[in-house]
mmCIF file of C-alpha atoms in Angstrom:
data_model
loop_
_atom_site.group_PDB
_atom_site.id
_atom_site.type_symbol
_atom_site.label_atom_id
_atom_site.label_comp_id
_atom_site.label_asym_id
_atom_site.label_seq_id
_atom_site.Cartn_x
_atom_site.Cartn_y
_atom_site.Cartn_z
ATOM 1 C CA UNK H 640 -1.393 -15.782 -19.162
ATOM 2 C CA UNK H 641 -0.999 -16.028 -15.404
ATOM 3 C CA UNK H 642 3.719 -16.269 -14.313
ATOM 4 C CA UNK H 643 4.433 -19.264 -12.224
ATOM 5 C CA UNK H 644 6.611 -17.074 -10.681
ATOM 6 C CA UNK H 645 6.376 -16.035 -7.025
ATOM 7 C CA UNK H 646 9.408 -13.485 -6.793
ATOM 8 C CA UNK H 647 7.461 -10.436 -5.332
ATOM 9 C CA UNK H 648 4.295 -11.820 -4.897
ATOM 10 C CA UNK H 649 5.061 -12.746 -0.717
ATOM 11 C CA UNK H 650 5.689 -10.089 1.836
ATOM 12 C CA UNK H 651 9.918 -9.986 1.937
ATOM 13 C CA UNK H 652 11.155 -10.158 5.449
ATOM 14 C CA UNK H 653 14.591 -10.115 4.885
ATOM 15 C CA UNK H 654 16.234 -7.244 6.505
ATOM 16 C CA UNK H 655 18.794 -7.436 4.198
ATOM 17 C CA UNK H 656 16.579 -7.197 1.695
ATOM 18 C CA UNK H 657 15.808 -4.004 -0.244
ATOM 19 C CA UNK H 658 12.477 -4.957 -0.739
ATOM 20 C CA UNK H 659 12.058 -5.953 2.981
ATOM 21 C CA UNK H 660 8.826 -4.461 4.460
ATOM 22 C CA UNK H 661 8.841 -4.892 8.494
ATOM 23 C CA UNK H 662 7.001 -2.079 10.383
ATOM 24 C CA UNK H 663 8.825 -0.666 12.588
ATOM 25 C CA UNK H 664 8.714 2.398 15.302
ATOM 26 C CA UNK H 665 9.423 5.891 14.207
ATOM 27 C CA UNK H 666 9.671 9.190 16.036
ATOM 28 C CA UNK H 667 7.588 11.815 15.904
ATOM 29 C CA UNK H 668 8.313 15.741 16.498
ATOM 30 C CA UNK H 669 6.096 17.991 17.662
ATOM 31 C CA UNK H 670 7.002 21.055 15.638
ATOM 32 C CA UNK H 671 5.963 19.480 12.424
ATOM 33 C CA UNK H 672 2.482 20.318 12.100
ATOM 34 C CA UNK H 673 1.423 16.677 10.885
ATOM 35 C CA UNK H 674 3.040 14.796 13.523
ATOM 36 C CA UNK H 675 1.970 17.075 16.494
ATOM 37 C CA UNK H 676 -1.647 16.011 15.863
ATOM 38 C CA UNK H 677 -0.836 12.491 15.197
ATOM 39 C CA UNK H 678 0.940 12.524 18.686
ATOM 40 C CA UNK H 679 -2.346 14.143 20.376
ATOM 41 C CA UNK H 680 -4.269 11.996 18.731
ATOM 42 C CA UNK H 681 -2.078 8.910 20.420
ATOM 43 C CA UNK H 682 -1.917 10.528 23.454
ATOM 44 C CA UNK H 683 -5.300 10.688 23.685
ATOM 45 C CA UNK H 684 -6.361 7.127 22.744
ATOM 46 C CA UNK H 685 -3.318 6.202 25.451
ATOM 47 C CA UNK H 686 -4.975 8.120 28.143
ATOM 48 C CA UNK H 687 -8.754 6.660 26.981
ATOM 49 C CA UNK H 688 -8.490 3.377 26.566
ATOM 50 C CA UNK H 689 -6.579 0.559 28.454
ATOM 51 C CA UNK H 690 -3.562 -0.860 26.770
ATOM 52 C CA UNK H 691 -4.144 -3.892 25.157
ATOM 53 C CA UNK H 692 -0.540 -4.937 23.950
ATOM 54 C CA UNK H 693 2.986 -3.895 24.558
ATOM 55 C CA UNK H 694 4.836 -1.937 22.023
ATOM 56 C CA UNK H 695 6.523 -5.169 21.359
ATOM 57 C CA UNK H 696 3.073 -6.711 21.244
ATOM 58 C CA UNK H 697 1.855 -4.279 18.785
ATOM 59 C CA UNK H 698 4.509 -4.510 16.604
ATOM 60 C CA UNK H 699 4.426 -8.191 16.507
ATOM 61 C CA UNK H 700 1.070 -7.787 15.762
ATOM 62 C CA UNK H 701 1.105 -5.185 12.910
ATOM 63 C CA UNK H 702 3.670 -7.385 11.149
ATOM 64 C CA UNK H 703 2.343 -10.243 11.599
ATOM 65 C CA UNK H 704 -1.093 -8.901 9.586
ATOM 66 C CA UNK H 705 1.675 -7.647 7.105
ATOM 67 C CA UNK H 706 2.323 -11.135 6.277
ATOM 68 C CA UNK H 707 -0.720 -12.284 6.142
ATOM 69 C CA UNK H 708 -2.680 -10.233 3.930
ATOM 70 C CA UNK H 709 0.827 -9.318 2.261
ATOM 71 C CA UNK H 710 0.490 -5.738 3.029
ATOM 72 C CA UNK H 711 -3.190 -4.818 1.709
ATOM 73 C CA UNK H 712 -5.259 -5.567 4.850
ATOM 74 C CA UNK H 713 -4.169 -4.310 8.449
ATOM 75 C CA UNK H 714 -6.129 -2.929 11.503
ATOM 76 C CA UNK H 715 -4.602 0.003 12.398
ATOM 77 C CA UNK H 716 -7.322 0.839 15.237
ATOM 78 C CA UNK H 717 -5.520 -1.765 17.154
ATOM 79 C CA UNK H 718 -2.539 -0.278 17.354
ATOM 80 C CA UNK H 719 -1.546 2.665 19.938
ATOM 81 C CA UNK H 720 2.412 3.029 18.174
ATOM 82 C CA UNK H 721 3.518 5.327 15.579
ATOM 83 C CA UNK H 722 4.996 2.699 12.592
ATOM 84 C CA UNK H 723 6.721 3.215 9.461
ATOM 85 C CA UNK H 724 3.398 1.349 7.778
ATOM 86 C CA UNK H 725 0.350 3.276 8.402
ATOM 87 C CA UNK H 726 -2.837 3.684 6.105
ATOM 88 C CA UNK H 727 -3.253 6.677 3.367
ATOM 89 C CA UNK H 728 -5.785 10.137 4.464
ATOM 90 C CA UNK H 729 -7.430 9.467 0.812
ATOM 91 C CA UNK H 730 -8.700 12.945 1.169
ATOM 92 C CA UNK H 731 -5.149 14.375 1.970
ATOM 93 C CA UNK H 732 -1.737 14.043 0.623
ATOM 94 C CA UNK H 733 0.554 11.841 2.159
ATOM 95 C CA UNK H 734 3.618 14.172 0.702
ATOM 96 C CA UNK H 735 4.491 17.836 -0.017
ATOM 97 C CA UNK H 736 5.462 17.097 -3.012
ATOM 98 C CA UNK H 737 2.600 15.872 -4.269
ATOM 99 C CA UNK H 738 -0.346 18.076 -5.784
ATOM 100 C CA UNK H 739 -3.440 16.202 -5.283
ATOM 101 C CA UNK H 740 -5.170 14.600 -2.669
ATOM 102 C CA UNK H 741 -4.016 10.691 -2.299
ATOM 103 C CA UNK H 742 -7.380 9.542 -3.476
ATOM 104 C CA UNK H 743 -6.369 11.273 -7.111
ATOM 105 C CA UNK H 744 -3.013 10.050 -7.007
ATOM 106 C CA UNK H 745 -3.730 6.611 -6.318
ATOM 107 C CA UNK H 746 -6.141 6.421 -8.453
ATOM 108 C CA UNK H 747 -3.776 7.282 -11.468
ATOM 109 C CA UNK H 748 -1.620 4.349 -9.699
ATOM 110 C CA UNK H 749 -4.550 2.223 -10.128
ATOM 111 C CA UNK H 750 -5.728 2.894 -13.389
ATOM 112 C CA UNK H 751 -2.127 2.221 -14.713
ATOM 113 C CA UNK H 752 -2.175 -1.102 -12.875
ATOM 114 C CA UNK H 753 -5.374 -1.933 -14.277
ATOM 115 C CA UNK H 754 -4.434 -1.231 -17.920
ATOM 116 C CA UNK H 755 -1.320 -3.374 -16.974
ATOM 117 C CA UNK H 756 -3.518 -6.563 -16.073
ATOM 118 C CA UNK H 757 -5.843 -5.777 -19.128
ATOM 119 C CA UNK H 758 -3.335 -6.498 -21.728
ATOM 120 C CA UNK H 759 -1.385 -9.421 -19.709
ATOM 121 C CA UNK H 760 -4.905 -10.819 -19.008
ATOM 122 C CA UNK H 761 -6.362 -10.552 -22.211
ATOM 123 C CA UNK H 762 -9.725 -8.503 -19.981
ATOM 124 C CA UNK H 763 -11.302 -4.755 -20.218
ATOM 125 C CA UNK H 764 -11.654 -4.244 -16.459
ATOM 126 C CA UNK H 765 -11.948 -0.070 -16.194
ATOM 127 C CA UNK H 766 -10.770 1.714 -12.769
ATOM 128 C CA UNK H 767 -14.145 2.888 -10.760
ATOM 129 C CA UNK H 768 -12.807 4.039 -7.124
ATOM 130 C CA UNK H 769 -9.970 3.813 -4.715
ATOM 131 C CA UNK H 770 -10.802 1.943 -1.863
ATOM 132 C CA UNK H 771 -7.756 1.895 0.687
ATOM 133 C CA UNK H 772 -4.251 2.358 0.390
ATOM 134 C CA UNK H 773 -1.575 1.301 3.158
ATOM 135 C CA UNK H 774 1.844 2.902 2.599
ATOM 136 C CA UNK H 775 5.568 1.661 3.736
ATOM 137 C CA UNK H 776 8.163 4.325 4.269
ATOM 138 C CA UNK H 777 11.536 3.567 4.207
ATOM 139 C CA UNK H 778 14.218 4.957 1.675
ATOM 140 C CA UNK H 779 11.139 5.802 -0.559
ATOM 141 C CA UNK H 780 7.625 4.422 -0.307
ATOM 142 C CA UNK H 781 6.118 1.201 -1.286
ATOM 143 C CA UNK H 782 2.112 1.708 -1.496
ATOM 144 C CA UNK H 783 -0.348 -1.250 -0.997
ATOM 145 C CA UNK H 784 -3.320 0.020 -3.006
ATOM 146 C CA UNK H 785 -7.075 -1.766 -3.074
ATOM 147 C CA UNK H 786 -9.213 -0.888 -5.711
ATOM 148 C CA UNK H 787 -12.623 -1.410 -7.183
ATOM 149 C CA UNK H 788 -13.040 -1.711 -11.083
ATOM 150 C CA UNK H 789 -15.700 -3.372 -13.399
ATOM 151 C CA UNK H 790 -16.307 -5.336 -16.303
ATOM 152 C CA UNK H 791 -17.572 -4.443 -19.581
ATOM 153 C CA UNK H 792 -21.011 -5.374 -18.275
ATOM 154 C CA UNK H 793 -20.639 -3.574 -15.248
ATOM 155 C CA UNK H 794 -19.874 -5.950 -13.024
ATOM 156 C CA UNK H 795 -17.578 -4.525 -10.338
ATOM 157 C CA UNK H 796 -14.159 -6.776 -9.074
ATOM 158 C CA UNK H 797 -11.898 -5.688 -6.076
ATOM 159 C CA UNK H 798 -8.316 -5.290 -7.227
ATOM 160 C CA UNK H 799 -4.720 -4.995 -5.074
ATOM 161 C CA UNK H 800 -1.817 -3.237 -6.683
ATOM 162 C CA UNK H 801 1.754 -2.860 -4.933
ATOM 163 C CA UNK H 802 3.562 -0.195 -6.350
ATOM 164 C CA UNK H 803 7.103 1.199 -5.042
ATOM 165 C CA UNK H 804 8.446 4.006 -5.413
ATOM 166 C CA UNK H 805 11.976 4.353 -4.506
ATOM 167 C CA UNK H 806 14.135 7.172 -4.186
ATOM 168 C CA UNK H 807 16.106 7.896 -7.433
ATOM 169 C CA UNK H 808 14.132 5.433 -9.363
ATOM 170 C CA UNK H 809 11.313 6.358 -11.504
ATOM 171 C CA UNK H 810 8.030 4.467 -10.032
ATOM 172 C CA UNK H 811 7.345 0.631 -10.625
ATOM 173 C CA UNK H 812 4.524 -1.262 -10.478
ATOM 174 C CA UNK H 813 5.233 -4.896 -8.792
ATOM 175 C CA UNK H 814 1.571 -6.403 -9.250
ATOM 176 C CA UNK H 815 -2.397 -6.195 -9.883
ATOM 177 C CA UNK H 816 -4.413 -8.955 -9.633
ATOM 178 C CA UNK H 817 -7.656 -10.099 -8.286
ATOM 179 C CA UNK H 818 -8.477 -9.704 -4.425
ATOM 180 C CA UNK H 819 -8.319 -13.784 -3.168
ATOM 181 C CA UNK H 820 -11.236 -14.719 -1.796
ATOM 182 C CA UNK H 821 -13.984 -12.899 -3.818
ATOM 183 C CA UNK H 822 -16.705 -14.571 -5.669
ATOM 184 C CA UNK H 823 -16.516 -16.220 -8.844
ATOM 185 C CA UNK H 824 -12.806 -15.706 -8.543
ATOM 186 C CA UNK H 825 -10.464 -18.501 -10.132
ATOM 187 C CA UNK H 826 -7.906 -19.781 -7.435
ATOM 188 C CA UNK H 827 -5.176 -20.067 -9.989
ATOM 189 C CA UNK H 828 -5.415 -16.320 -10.835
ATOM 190 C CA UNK H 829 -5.190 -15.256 -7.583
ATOM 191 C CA UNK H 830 -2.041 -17.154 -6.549
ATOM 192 C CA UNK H 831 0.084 -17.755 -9.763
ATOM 193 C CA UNK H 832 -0.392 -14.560 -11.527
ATOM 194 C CA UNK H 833 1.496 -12.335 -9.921
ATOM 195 C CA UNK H 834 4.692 -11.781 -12.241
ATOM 196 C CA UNK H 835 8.464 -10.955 -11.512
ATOM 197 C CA UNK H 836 9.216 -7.412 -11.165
ATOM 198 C CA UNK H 837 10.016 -5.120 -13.617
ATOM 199 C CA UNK H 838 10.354 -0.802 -13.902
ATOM 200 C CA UNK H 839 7.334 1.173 -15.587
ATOM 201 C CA UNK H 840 8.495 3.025 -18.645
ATOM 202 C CA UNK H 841 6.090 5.759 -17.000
ATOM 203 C CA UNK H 842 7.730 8.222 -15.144
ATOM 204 C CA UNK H 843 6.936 9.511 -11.910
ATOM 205 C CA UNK H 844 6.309 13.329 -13.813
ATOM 206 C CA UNK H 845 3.682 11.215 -15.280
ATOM 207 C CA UNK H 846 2.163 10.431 -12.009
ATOM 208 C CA UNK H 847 2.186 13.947 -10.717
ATOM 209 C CA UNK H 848 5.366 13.943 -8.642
ATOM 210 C CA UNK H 849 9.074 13.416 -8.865
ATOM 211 C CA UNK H 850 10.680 11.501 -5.758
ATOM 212 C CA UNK H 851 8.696 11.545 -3.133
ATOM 213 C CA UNK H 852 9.739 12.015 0.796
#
């Protein structure tokens, strides 16, 4: 049955919050591999396209779609400034210490998400593809994962999944539920049924990496 509880279910803003997830600038060095191409890659959109916001602006901006698709829908090609929330490489890994591409390891995220809201849901939904995945870094990461599964006649649903994993705690998965808007979807499912968080009995060794950074 769908919790009338809200705790986790909004975007927390709190600064004071643990669970608080505001993008904000970070630095970048150039003699890490990774972030030398990501700053050629922003120098070069800065010196081939006109501005269209601030910093300020764009950071406004980036937060503000933060909020409003709580974390799972954000265009990054507006955005010129190097943030602390930024959009998964499926095809890469988004840490060392992982050994598989993201696509792979979100996918495990999102199977175990899915077999989550199959036995709270009383449904047989089975994990097809990963679609997206945003990621938060800050003391740990929180990852913002969309996901396509389908029925048992096929029928194919997009899913969202939040899943944190913090440093020093094993990894925990905050939600699953139905994308809002899609069709045939019941409005009830896709705002009530999001339930108070709780820690995963599976590890992260069971996920293919231990704390990540």
């Amino acid at each position: 049955m769908a919790s009338s509880s809200r705790t986790d279910y909004e975007i927390i803003s709190d600064p004071f919050n643990p669970k608080c997830v505001v993008a904000c600038f970070i630095p970048l060095r150039r003699d890490i591999e990774k972030e030398r191409l990501l700053l050629e890659s922003i120098e070069w959109k800065q010196n081939n396209a006109s501005p269209k916001y601030t910093d300020q602006e764009e950071r406004d901006l980036i937060n503000k779609q933060i909020r409003n698709s709580q974390g799972f829908d954000v265009d990054f090609s507006m955005f010129l400034c190097p943030f602390d929330f930024y959009p998964s490489i499926l095809d890469e890994r988004h840490s060392t210490l992982i050994k598989e591409t993201d696509r792979r390891f979100f996918g495990r995220l999102a199977q175990e998400s899915i077999a989550d809201y199959n036995i709270r849901e009383g449904t047989s939904y089975e994990f097809v593809e990963v679609v997206k995945a945003n990621l938060y870094k800050n003391k740990g990461y929180m990852y913002f994962i969309t996901f396509v599964a389908k029925d048992p006649s096929d029928q194919t649903k997009v899913f969202q999944a939040k899943v944190c994993n913090v440093l020093c705690r094993e990894i925990e998965h905050s939600f699953c539920r139905l994308k809002p808007g899609q069709e045939g979807e019941c409005d009830e499912d896709s705002k009530s049924f999001v339930k108070k968080t709780r820690y995963n009995t599976r590890s992260n060794k069971r996920a293919g990496v231990t704390n990540v950074s």
